[in-house]
């Protein structure tokens, strides 16, 4: 069953996505050359970007018919750009939970998600003392803890070494399989795609005629 259906979508009069289906409950990798619109596609799928024409369906309903904030909480995008506030790791969990009007889970639950992101240790560590890769994993742990129905990851292991990248992807795949989460990944790593993708969607940049 397809959770997303993209039909003849034109974005910014520049990119066109003719026919893409993304299946529910599996890990799909989006592959394509630079400039083909991989990152833009993820932003279109949770309606943080609007498209010019065509149609995108989520669960057989046009995404424009969903309330945007609710859709983005259900279809969560973890972008390459990490946004964290000053303070501890716990302060950052608290910041994002309060922004959604939610109570922060127990420290045990937060530690479970830090472990999934391969960042075990104290929640009291200061964000400013973390490396780039550690910040990326803290950010991943925070948004995974919201348990979205769809988790979209844009280069989630870009700042990580190969061994840590594989462990993080192992953990994400195992967790998503247990939860029935649909995972969509953009990665430049062919090796990661070969290892973890249940399906690979290849995007080819299509020329768009101008009037």
Short mmCIF file of C-alpha atoms in Angstrom, two decimals:
data_model
loop_
_atom_site.label_atom_id
_atom_site.label_comp_id
_atom_site.label_asym_id
_atom_site.label_seq_id
_atom_site.Cartn_x
_atom_site.Cartn_y
_atom_site.Cartn_z
CA UNK A 1 0.00 0.00 0.00
CA UNK A 2 1.30 3.45 -0.93
CA UNK A 3 1.28 6.02 1.86
CA UNK A 4 2.29 8.79 -0.58
CA UNK A 5 1.34 9.24 -4.22
CA UNK A 6 2.92 12.05 -6.23
CA UNK A 7 1.35 12.82 -9.59
CA UNK A 8 2.70 15.37 -12.10
CA UNK A 9 3.85 17.77 -9.41
CA UNK A 10 5.65 20.95 -10.47
CA UNK A 11 7.51 22.90 -7.80
CA UNK A 12 8.80 26.48 -8.18
CA UNK A 13 8.41 26.17 -11.95
CA UNK A 14 11.71 24.33 -11.81
CA UNK A 15 11.28 20.75 -10.62
CA UNK A 16 8.83 18.14 -11.82
CA UNK A 17 7.93 14.85 -10.16
CA UNK A 18 5.83 12.86 -12.62
CA UNK A 19 4.91 9.64 -10.84
CA UNK A 20 6.25 8.53 -7.46
CA UNK A 21 4.73 6.05 -5.01
CA UNK A 22 6.16 5.56 -1.52
CA UNK A 23 5.01 2.47 0.32
CA UNK A 24 3.79 2.37 3.88
CA UNK A 25 5.74 0.76 6.73
CA UNK A 26 9.08 0.29 4.98
CA UNK A 27 12.36 2.19 4.59
CA UNK A 28 12.60 3.94 1.23
CA UNK A 29 15.75 5.69 0.02
CA UNK A 30 15.46 8.62 -2.39
CA UNK A 31 18.34 8.66 -4.86
CA UNK A 32 19.21 11.09 -7.64
CA UNK A 33 21.89 13.42 -8.91
CA UNK A 34 22.56 16.77 -7.27
CA UNK A 35 19.85 19.25 -8.19
CA UNK A 36 17.23 16.62 -8.98
CA UNK A 37 15.03 17.78 -6.11
CA UNK A 38 15.45 15.16 -3.38
CA UNK A 39 15.37 17.55 -0.41
CA UNK A 40 12.60 19.61 -2.00
CA UNK A 41 10.52 16.46 -2.34
CA UNK A 42 10.64 15.81 1.41
CA UNK A 43 9.49 19.36 2.11
CA UNK A 44 6.63 18.91 -0.32
CA UNK A 45 5.56 15.68 1.38
CA UNK A 46 4.89 17.39 4.73
CA UNK A 47 3.62 20.56 3.03
CA UNK A 48 6.32 22.83 4.38
CA UNK A 49 6.65 23.83 0.72
CA UNK A 50 3.76 24.43 -1.68
CA UNK A 51 3.73 23.09 -5.23
CA UNK A 52 2.52 24.84 -8.34
CA UNK A 53 0.44 22.09 -9.93
CA UNK A 54 -0.24 18.39 -9.82
CA UNK A 55 -1.26 16.39 -6.76
CA UNK A 56 0.30 14.81 -3.68
CA UNK A 57 -1.76 12.31 -1.73
CA UNK A 58 -1.05 11.17 1.82
CA UNK A 59 -3.14 8.16 2.82
CA UNK A 60 -5.24 8.74 -0.32
CA UNK A 61 -6.12 12.29 0.70
CA UNK A 62 -4.68 15.45 -0.82
CA UNK A 63 -2.10 16.90 1.56
CA UNK A 64 -3.67 20.34 1.08
CA UNK A 65 -6.73 19.00 2.89
CA UNK A 66 -4.76 18.37 6.09
CA UNK A 67 -4.12 20.98 8.76
CA UNK A 68 -0.46 21.87 8.05
CA UNK A 69 0.93 21.72 11.60
CA UNK A 70 -0.82 18.45 12.35
CA UNK A 71 0.48 16.98 9.09
CA UNK A 72 4.05 18.01 9.93
CA UNK A 73 3.81 16.37 13.33
CA UNK A 74 2.62 13.15 11.72
CA UNK A 75 5.06 13.41 8.80
CA UNK A 76 8.24 14.59 10.50
CA UNK A 77 11.23 15.91 8.58
CA UNK A 78 14.65 15.87 10.18
CA UNK A 79 16.64 18.17 7.91
CA UNK A 80 20.40 18.43 7.54
CA UNK A 81 20.41 21.76 9.36
CA UNK A 82 20.41 21.09 13.09
CA UNK A 83 18.53 23.59 15.26
CA UNK A 84 19.27 23.30 18.98
CA UNK A 85 18.99 25.85 21.78
CA UNK A 86 21.65 26.75 24.33
CA UNK A 87 21.67 24.55 27.40
CA UNK A 88 21.71 20.83 28.08
CA UNK A 89 20.41 17.92 26.03
CA UNK A 90 17.48 17.76 28.44
CA UNK A 91 16.81 21.48 27.94
CA UNK A 92 16.46 20.80 24.22
CA UNK A 93 14.01 17.94 24.70
CA UNK A 94 12.04 20.26 26.99
CA UNK A 95 12.14 23.13 24.47
CA UNK A 96 10.70 21.06 21.62
CA UNK A 97 8.10 19.33 23.79
CA UNK A 98 6.88 22.60 25.27
CA UNK A 99 6.70 24.08 21.77
CA UNK A 100 4.18 21.34 20.97
CA UNK A 101 2.32 21.76 24.24
CA UNK A 102 3.40 18.31 25.41
CA UNK A 103 4.77 16.99 28.67
CA UNK A 104 8.38 15.85 28.54
CA UNK A 105 8.65 12.04 28.86
CA UNK A 106 10.56 10.39 31.67
CA UNK A 107 14.35 10.45 31.60
CA UNK A 108 14.27 6.71 30.97
CA UNK A 109 12.31 7.24 27.75
CA UNK A 110 14.62 10.06 26.66
CA UNK A 111 17.64 7.84 27.30
CA UNK A 112 16.09 5.13 25.12
CA UNK A 113 15.91 7.51 22.17
CA UNK A 114 19.43 8.79 22.80
CA UNK A 115 20.56 5.16 22.65
CA UNK A 116 18.74 4.66 19.35
CA UNK A 117 20.67 7.69 18.05
CA UNK A 118 23.93 6.25 19.45
CA UNK A 119 24.33 9.07 21.96
CA UNK A 120 24.16 7.40 25.38
CA UNK A 121 25.17 9.35 28.47
CA UNK A 122 23.97 12.15 30.70
CA UNK A 123 21.07 14.36 29.68
CA UNK A 124 22.88 17.17 31.48
CA UNK A 125 25.63 17.47 28.88
CA UNK A 126 25.84 20.97 27.44
CA UNK A 127 24.97 21.20 23.76
CA UNK A 128 27.90 23.55 23.16
CA UNK A 129 30.30 20.80 24.24
CA UNK A 130 29.03 18.29 21.68
CA UNK A 131 30.68 17.63 18.33
CA UNK A 132 28.82 18.21 15.09
CA UNK A 133 27.99 14.51 14.82
CA UNK A 134 26.78 14.39 18.42
CA UNK A 135 24.52 17.41 17.86
CA UNK A 136 23.09 15.69 14.80
CA UNK A 137 22.33 12.59 16.87
CA UNK A 138 20.77 14.62 19.71
CA UNK A 139 18.50 16.31 17.17
CA UNK A 140 17.59 12.91 15.71
CA UNK A 141 16.77 11.52 19.17
CA UNK A 142 14.49 14.44 19.99
CA UNK A 143 12.38 14.11 16.86
CA UNK A 144 12.28 10.33 16.90
CA UNK A 145 10.91 10.54 20.44
CA UNK A 146 7.73 12.15 19.07
CA UNK A 147 7.03 8.82 17.31
CA UNK A 148 5.76 10.25 13.99
CA UNK A 149 3.94 7.96 11.59
CA UNK A 150 6.39 8.99 8.85
CA UNK A 151 10.04 9.80 9.60
CA UNK A 152 11.88 11.65 6.81
CA UNK A 153 15.65 11.88 7.13
CA UNK A 154 17.76 14.17 4.95
CA UNK A 155 21.38 12.93 5.09
CA UNK A 156 21.00 11.66 8.69
CA UNK A 157 24.55 10.30 8.87
CA UNK A 158 26.41 13.05 7.00
CA UNK A 159 28.49 14.05 10.05
CA UNK A 160 29.14 10.49 11.24
CA UNK A 161 31.89 7.96 10.59
CA UNK A 162 30.98 4.76 8.76
CA UNK A 163 30.72 2.53 11.83
CA UNK A 164 28.47 4.97 13.71
CA UNK A 165 26.41 5.57 10.56
CA UNK A 166 25.65 1.88 10.27
CA UNK A 167 24.79 1.53 13.95
CA UNK A 168 22.43 4.49 13.80
CA UNK A 169 20.73 3.11 10.69
CA UNK A 170 20.51 -0.35 12.28
CA UNK A 171 18.76 1.16 15.29
CA UNK A 172 16.39 3.33 13.24
CA UNK A 173 15.40 0.39 11.06
CA UNK A 174 14.82 -1.91 14.02
CA UNK A 175 12.77 0.69 15.88
CA UNK A 176 10.69 1.67 12.85
CA UNK A 177 10.00 -1.98 12.01
CA UNK A 178 8.63 -2.58 15.51
CA UNK A 179 6.51 0.59 15.40
CA UNK A 180 5.32 0.24 11.80
CA UNK A 181 6.86 3.62 10.99
CA UNK A 182 7.37 4.62 7.38
CA UNK A 183 10.93 5.91 6.90
CA UNK A 184 12.11 7.98 3.92
CA UNK A 185 15.84 8.63 3.65
CA UNK A 186 18.02 10.81 1.46
CA UNK A 187 21.64 9.69 1.53
CA UNK A 188 24.59 10.10 -0.78
CA UNK A 189 25.88 6.74 0.43
CA UNK A 190 25.16 3.97 -2.04
CA UNK A 191 26.43 1.48 0.56
CA UNK A 192 23.79 2.58 3.09
CA UNK A 193 21.07 2.40 0.44
CA UNK A 194 22.18 -1.08 -0.60
CA UNK A 195 22.16 -2.26 3.01
CA UNK A 196 19.06 -0.63 4.50
CA UNK A 197 16.64 0.28 1.71
CA UNK A 198 13.55 -1.88 1.32
CA UNK A 199 12.91 0.14 -1.81
CA UNK A 200 14.83 2.79 -3.73
CA UNK A 201 13.13 5.63 -5.60
CA UNK A 202 15.30 7.19 -8.29
CA UNK A 203 14.61 10.82 -9.19
CA UNK A 204 15.66 12.22 -12.55
CA UNK A 205 15.62 15.96 -13.07
CA UNK A 206 12.96 16.72 -15.67
CA UNK A 207 13.08 19.75 -17.92
CA UNK A 208 10.13 22.09 -17.59
CA UNK A 209 9.08 24.22 -20.51
CA UNK A 210 8.51 27.93 -19.97
CA UNK A 211 5.66 29.82 -21.57
#
